[in-house]
PDB file of C-alpha atoms in Angstrom:
ATOM      1  CA  UNK A   1       0.000   0.000   0.000  1.00 56.00           C
ATOM      2  CA  UNK A   2       1.450   3.388  -0.968  1.00 58.00           C
ATOM      3  CA  UNK A   3       0.397   6.892   0.034  1.00 56.00           C
ATOM      4  CA  UNK A   4       1.891   9.661  -2.065  1.00 56.00           C
ATOM      5  CA  UNK A   5       3.062  12.605  -0.012  1.00 57.00           C
ATOM      6  CA  UNK A   6       3.021  16.241  -0.999  1.00 51.00           C
ATOM      7  CA  UNK A   7       6.228  17.478  -2.597  1.00 52.00           C
ATOM      8  CA  UNK A   8       7.027  19.388   0.576  1.00 50.00           C
ATOM      9  CA  UNK A   9       7.735  16.215   2.527  1.00 52.00           C
ATOM     10  CA  UNK A  10      11.481  16.684   2.212  1.00 58.00           C
ATOM     11  CA  UNK A  11      13.529  15.322   5.151  1.00 66.00           C
ATOM     12  CA  UNK A  12      10.532  15.062   7.490  1.00 76.00           C
ATOM     13  CA  UNK A  13      10.435  13.720  11.008  1.00 86.00           C
ATOM     14  CA  UNK A  14       8.826  10.294  10.647  1.00 90.00           C
ATOM     15  CA  UNK A  15       7.971   7.981  13.531  1.00 92.00           C
ATOM     16  CA  UNK A  16       5.445   5.427  14.706  1.00 94.00           C
ATOM     17  CA  UNK A  17       3.315   6.321  17.706  1.00 94.00           C
ATOM     18  CA  UNK A  18       4.012   3.538  20.237  1.00 92.00           C
ATOM     19  CA  UNK A  19       0.596   3.900  21.919  1.00 92.00           C
ATOM     20  CA  UNK A  20      -1.711   3.930  18.889  1.00 93.00           C
ATOM     21  CA  UNK A  21       0.481   2.499  16.114  1.00 94.00           C
ATOM     22  CA  UNK A  22      -0.237   5.561  13.972  1.00 95.00           C
ATOM     23  CA  UNK A  23       2.510   6.935  11.762  1.00 94.00           C
ATOM     24  CA  UNK A  24       3.361  10.613  12.241  1.00 94.00           C
ATOM     25  CA  UNK A  25       5.045  12.738   9.599  1.00 91.00           C
ATOM     26  CA  UNK A  26       6.091  16.272  10.607  1.00 90.00           C
ATOM     27  CA  UNK A  27       7.138  18.209   7.520  1.00 82.00           C
ATOM     28  CA  UNK A  28      10.560  19.811   7.392  1.00 80.00           C
ATOM     29  CA  UNK A  29       9.573  22.775   5.226  1.00 77.00           C
ATOM     30  CA  UNK A  30       5.888  23.279   6.003  1.00 79.00           C
ATOM     31  CA  UNK A  31       3.635  23.883   9.040  1.00 84.00           C
ATOM     32  CA  UNK A  32       1.968  20.476   8.834  1.00 85.00           C
ATOM     33  CA  UNK A  33       1.868  17.194  10.702  1.00 90.00           C
ATOM     34  CA  UNK A  34       0.219  14.201   9.031  1.00 89.00           C
ATOM     35  CA  UNK A  35      -1.056  11.233  11.050  1.00 94.00           C
ATOM     36  CA  UNK A  36      -1.657   7.994   9.134  1.00 93.00           C
ATOM     37  CA  UNK A  37      -3.190   4.707  10.237  1.00 93.00           C
ATOM     38  CA  UNK A  38      -1.449   1.391   9.657  1.00 90.00           C
ATOM     39  CA  UNK A  39      -2.944   1.171   6.140  1.00 90.00           C
ATOM     40  CA  UNK A  40      -1.456   4.622   5.332  1.00 90.00           C
ATOM     41  CA  UNK A  41      -4.842   6.356   5.282  1.00 91.00           C
ATOM     42  CA  UNK A  42      -4.784   9.919   6.581  1.00 90.00           C
ATOM     43  CA  UNK A  43      -6.409  10.022  10.021  1.00 93.00           C
ATOM     44  CA  UNK A  44      -5.593  13.585  10.918  1.00 93.00           C
ATOM     45  CA  UNK A  45      -3.719  16.623   9.685  1.00 89.00           C
ATOM     46  CA  UNK A  46      -2.447  19.220  12.152  1.00 90.00           C
ATOM     47  CA  UNK A  47      -1.861  22.636  10.608  1.00 85.00           C
ATOM     48  CA  UNK A  48      -0.022  25.267  12.635  1.00 82.00           C
ATOM     49  CA  UNK A  49      -0.708  28.020  10.136  1.00 69.00           C
ATOM     50  CA  UNK A  50      -0.296  28.800   6.478  1.00 64.00           C
ATOM     51  CA  UNK A  51       2.809  30.923   6.785  1.00 66.00           C
ATOM     52  CA  UNK A  52       5.138  28.288   5.333  1.00 64.00           C
ATOM     53  CA  UNK A  53       4.190  27.446   1.766  1.00 66.00           C
ATOM     54  CA  UNK A  54       7.446  26.763  -0.063  1.00 63.00           C
ATOM     55  CA  UNK A  55       7.902  27.064  -3.789  1.00 61.00           C
ATOM     56  CA  UNK A  56      10.401  24.529  -5.090  1.00 58.00           C
ATOM     57  CA  UNK A  57      12.565  25.142  -8.140  1.00 58.00           C
ATOM     58  CA  UNK A  58      14.914  22.715  -9.905  1.00 58.00           C
ATOM     59  CA  UNK A  59      18.584  23.423  -9.263  1.00 59.00           C
ATOM     60  CA  UNK A  60      20.368  23.056 -12.622  1.00 58.00           C
ATOM     61  CA  UNK A  61      23.789  23.044 -10.926  1.00 60.00           C
ATOM     62  CA  UNK A  62      23.159  19.601  -9.428  1.00 55.00           C
ATOM     63  CA  UNK A  63      21.674  16.464 -10.909  1.00 53.00           C
ATOM     64  CA  UNK A  64      20.711  13.246  -9.214  1.00 50.00           C
ATOM     65  CA  UNK A  65      20.800   9.930 -11.009  1.00 47.00           C
ATOM     66  CA  UNK A  66      16.974   9.686 -10.982  1.00 47.00           C
ATOM     67  CA  UNK A  67      15.826  13.275 -10.521  1.00 50.00           C
ATOM     68  CA  UNK A  68      16.901  16.755  -9.589  1.00 49.00           C
ATOM     69  CA  UNK A  69      17.960  18.644  -6.528  1.00 53.00           C
ATOM     70  CA  UNK A  70      15.519  21.416  -5.688  1.00 56.00           C
ATOM     71  CA  UNK A  71      15.997  24.828  -4.152  1.00 60.00           C
ATOM     72  CA  UNK A  72      13.551  27.395  -2.818  1.00 63.00           C
ATOM     73  CA  UNK A  73      12.490  30.536  -4.581  1.00 67.00           C
ATOM     74  CA  UNK A  74      15.012  33.383  -4.367  1.00 69.00           C
ATOM     75  CA  UNK A  75      15.677  34.651  -0.849  1.00 63.00           C
ATOM     76  CA  UNK A  76      13.634  31.954   0.888  1.00 68.00           C
ATOM     77  CA  UNK A  77      14.723  29.190   3.243  1.00 67.00           C
ATOM     78  CA  UNK A  78      11.819  27.309   4.819  1.00 69.00           C
ATOM     79  CA  UNK A  79      12.196  25.502   8.127  1.00 76.00           C
ATOM     80  CA  UNK A  80       9.397  23.944  10.145  1.00 80.00           C
ATOM     81  CA  UNK A  81       9.821  20.728  12.150  1.00 83.00           C
ATOM     82  CA  UNK A  82      13.411  19.886  12.895  1.00 87.00           C
ATOM     83  CA  UNK A  83      13.612  17.236  15.600  1.00 91.00           C
ATOM     84  CA  UNK A  84      11.374  14.919  17.614  1.00 92.00           C
ATOM     85  CA  UNK A  85      11.515  12.883  20.787  1.00 95.00           C
ATOM     86  CA  UNK A  86       9.003  10.488  22.365  1.00 95.00           C
ATOM     87  CA  UNK A  87       8.573   9.726  26.053  1.00 96.00           C
ATOM     88  CA  UNK A  88       6.113   7.302  27.623  1.00 94.00           C
ATOM     89  CA  UNK A  89       3.513  10.112  27.870  1.00 95.00           C
ATOM     90  CA  UNK A  90       4.239  12.704  25.192  1.00 96.00           C
ATOM     91  CA  UNK A  91       5.556  13.495  21.730  1.00 96.00           C
ATOM     92  CA  UNK A  92       7.910  16.479  21.494  1.00 97.00           C
ATOM     93  CA  UNK A  93       8.628  18.275  18.223  1.00 94.00           C
ATOM     94  CA  UNK A  94      10.998  21.197  17.749  1.00 93.00           C
ATOM     95  CA  UNK A  95       9.522  23.776  15.413  1.00 89.00           C
ATOM     96  CA  UNK A  96      11.397  26.685  13.806  1.00 85.00           C
ATOM     97  CA  UNK A  97       8.662  28.214  11.625  1.00 76.00           C
ATOM     98  CA  UNK A  98      10.569  30.562   9.341  1.00 72.00           C
ATOM     99  CA  UNK A  99      10.885  31.279   5.643  1.00 68.00           C
ATOM    100  CA  UNK A 100      14.165  33.188   5.863  1.00 65.00           C
ATOM    101  CA  UNK A 101      17.615  32.432   7.215  1.00 64.00           C
ATOM    102  CA  UNK A 102      20.054  34.986   8.566  1.00 64.00           C
ATOM    103  CA  UNK A 103      23.108  33.566  10.308  1.00 63.00           C
ATOM    104  CA  UNK A 104      23.657  36.878  12.114  1.00 62.00           C
ATOM    105  CA  UNK A 105      20.137  37.047  13.542  1.00 65.00           C
ATOM    106  CA  UNK A 106      19.418  34.850  16.579  1.00 63.00           C
ATOM    107  CA  UNK A 107      16.583  32.459  15.913  1.00 75.00           C
ATOM    108  CA  UNK A 108      14.512  30.847  18.619  1.00 84.00           C
ATOM    109  CA  UNK A 109      12.590  27.617  18.493  1.00 88.00           C
ATOM    110  CA  UNK A 110       9.296  26.275  19.797  1.00 90.00           C
ATOM    111  CA  UNK A 111       9.176  22.840  21.355  1.00 95.00           C
ATOM    112  CA  UNK A 112       5.640  21.522  21.006  1.00 95.00           C
ATOM    113  CA  UNK A 113       4.308  18.842  23.340  1.00 97.00           C
ATOM    114  CA  UNK A 114       1.553  16.552  22.029  1.00 96.00           C
ATOM    115  CA  UNK A 115      -0.273  13.720  23.736  1.00 96.00           C
ATOM    116  CA  UNK A 116      -0.484  10.396  21.918  1.00 94.00           C
ATOM    117  CA  UNK A 117      -3.933  11.271  20.531  1.00 93.00           C
ATOM    118  CA  UNK A 118      -2.431  14.206  18.617  1.00 93.00           C
ATOM    119  CA  UNK A 119      -3.667  16.968  20.929  1.00 94.00           C
ATOM    120  CA  UNK A 120      -1.265  19.853  21.507  1.00 95.00           C
ATOM    121  CA  UNK A 121      -0.689  20.005  25.246  1.00 96.00           C
ATOM    122  CA  UNK A 122       1.673  22.972  25.483  1.00 95.00           C
ATOM    123  CA  UNK A 123       4.390  24.981  23.739  1.00 94.00           C
ATOM    124  CA  UNK A 124       7.805  25.885  25.074  1.00 95.00           C
ATOM    125  CA  UNK A 125       9.285  28.992  23.474  1.00 93.00           C
ATOM    126  CA  UNK A 126      13.070  29.210  23.583  1.00 91.00           C
ATOM    127  CA  UNK A 127      15.006  32.362  22.681  1.00 86.00           C
ATOM    128  CA  UNK A 128      17.862  30.407  21.131  1.00 86.00           C
ATOM    129  CA  UNK A 129      17.700  27.627  18.593  1.00 85.00           C
ATOM    130  CA  UNK A 130      18.340  24.078  19.724  1.00 87.00           C
ATOM    131  CA  UNK A 131      18.321  20.900  17.650  1.00 82.00           C
ATOM    132  CA  UNK A 132      18.384  17.168  18.316  1.00 89.00           C
ATOM    133  CA  UNK A 133      16.058  17.379  21.308  1.00 95.00           C
ATOM    134  CA  UNK A 134      15.701  14.837  24.085  1.00 96.00           C
ATOM    135  CA  UNK A 135      13.532  14.735  27.218  1.00 97.00           C
ATOM    136  CA  UNK A 136      14.058  12.798  30.452  1.00 97.00           C
ATOM    137  CA  UNK A 137      11.701   9.933  31.350  1.00 95.00           C
ATOM    138  CA  UNK A 138       9.727  12.097  33.832  1.00 96.00           C
ATOM    139  CA  UNK A 139       9.103  14.894  31.285  1.00 97.00           C
ATOM    140  CA  UNK A 140      10.855  17.373  33.574  1.00 97.00           C
ATOM    141  CA  UNK A 141      13.944  18.309  31.539  1.00 97.00           C
ATOM    142  CA  UNK A 142      14.506  19.123  27.895  1.00 96.00           C
ATOM    143  CA  UNK A 143      17.954  18.718  26.351  1.00 96.00           C
ATOM    144  CA  UNK A 144      19.103  20.078  23.031  1.00 94.00           C
ATOM    145  CA  UNK A 145      22.141  20.925  20.990  1.00 93.00           C
ATOM    146  CA  UNK A 146      22.935  24.575  20.279  1.00 90.00           C
ATOM    147  CA  UNK A 147      25.378  25.741  17.645  1.00 85.00           C
ATOM    148  CA  UNK A 148      27.221  28.936  18.615  1.00 83.00           C
ATOM    149  CA  UNK A 149      28.211  31.727  16.218  1.00 80.00           C
ATOM    150  CA  UNK A 150      31.733  30.281  16.425  1.00 86.00           C
ATOM    151  CA  UNK A 151      30.290  26.999  15.074  1.00 84.00           C
ATOM    152  CA  UNK A 152      30.832  25.102  18.318  1.00 91.00           C
ATOM    153  CA  UNK A 153      28.148  22.733  19.546  1.00 93.00           C
ATOM    154  CA  UNK A 154      26.892  23.002  23.131  1.00 93.00           C
ATOM    155  CA  UNK A 155      24.532  20.727  25.070  1.00 95.00           C
ATOM    156  CA  UNK A 156      21.814  22.733  26.846  1.00 94.00           C
ATOM    157  CA  UNK A 157      19.333  21.722  29.530  1.00 96.00           C
ATOM    158  CA  UNK A 158      15.933  23.340  30.302  1.00 95.00           C
ATOM    159  CA  UNK A 159      13.530  22.658  33.155  1.00 96.00           C
ATOM    160  CA  UNK A 160      10.017  21.988  31.847  1.00 95.00           C
ATOM    161  CA  UNK A 161       6.975  23.212  33.750  1.00 86.00           C
TER     162      UNK A 161
END
């Protein structure tokens, strides 16, 4: 059984919900989360907003064996869901939500907490960007990697409320 995804499903976060068996797909370049059943039928779509609607263009400088690399329209760089982590009670997704990239401008991140039924429980808003998130087994601490302006990687820890 095959379900064809929208073209925006480039490097998504993909995981199986251990409680329900549903398959979650959080798009890398769009504000959408898809939840599929075991037969790959869409059960639910979570839309955070319509601010991220990328336009893809072929990149003639690079060719794949069976296709093309794509780039975004001029001046755009779309980032939505970047990392995920599952605990026994919750699903955590880091969400950037931007259509531009400026290395000089600090960019924060939202860490969204969902229950296993796909309901958004709460949002954590961080002033600095972290990636590769992890959460302790009691859902009390969030860990993430932060890249400094000097291109060093630091491990950060946040207390969750």
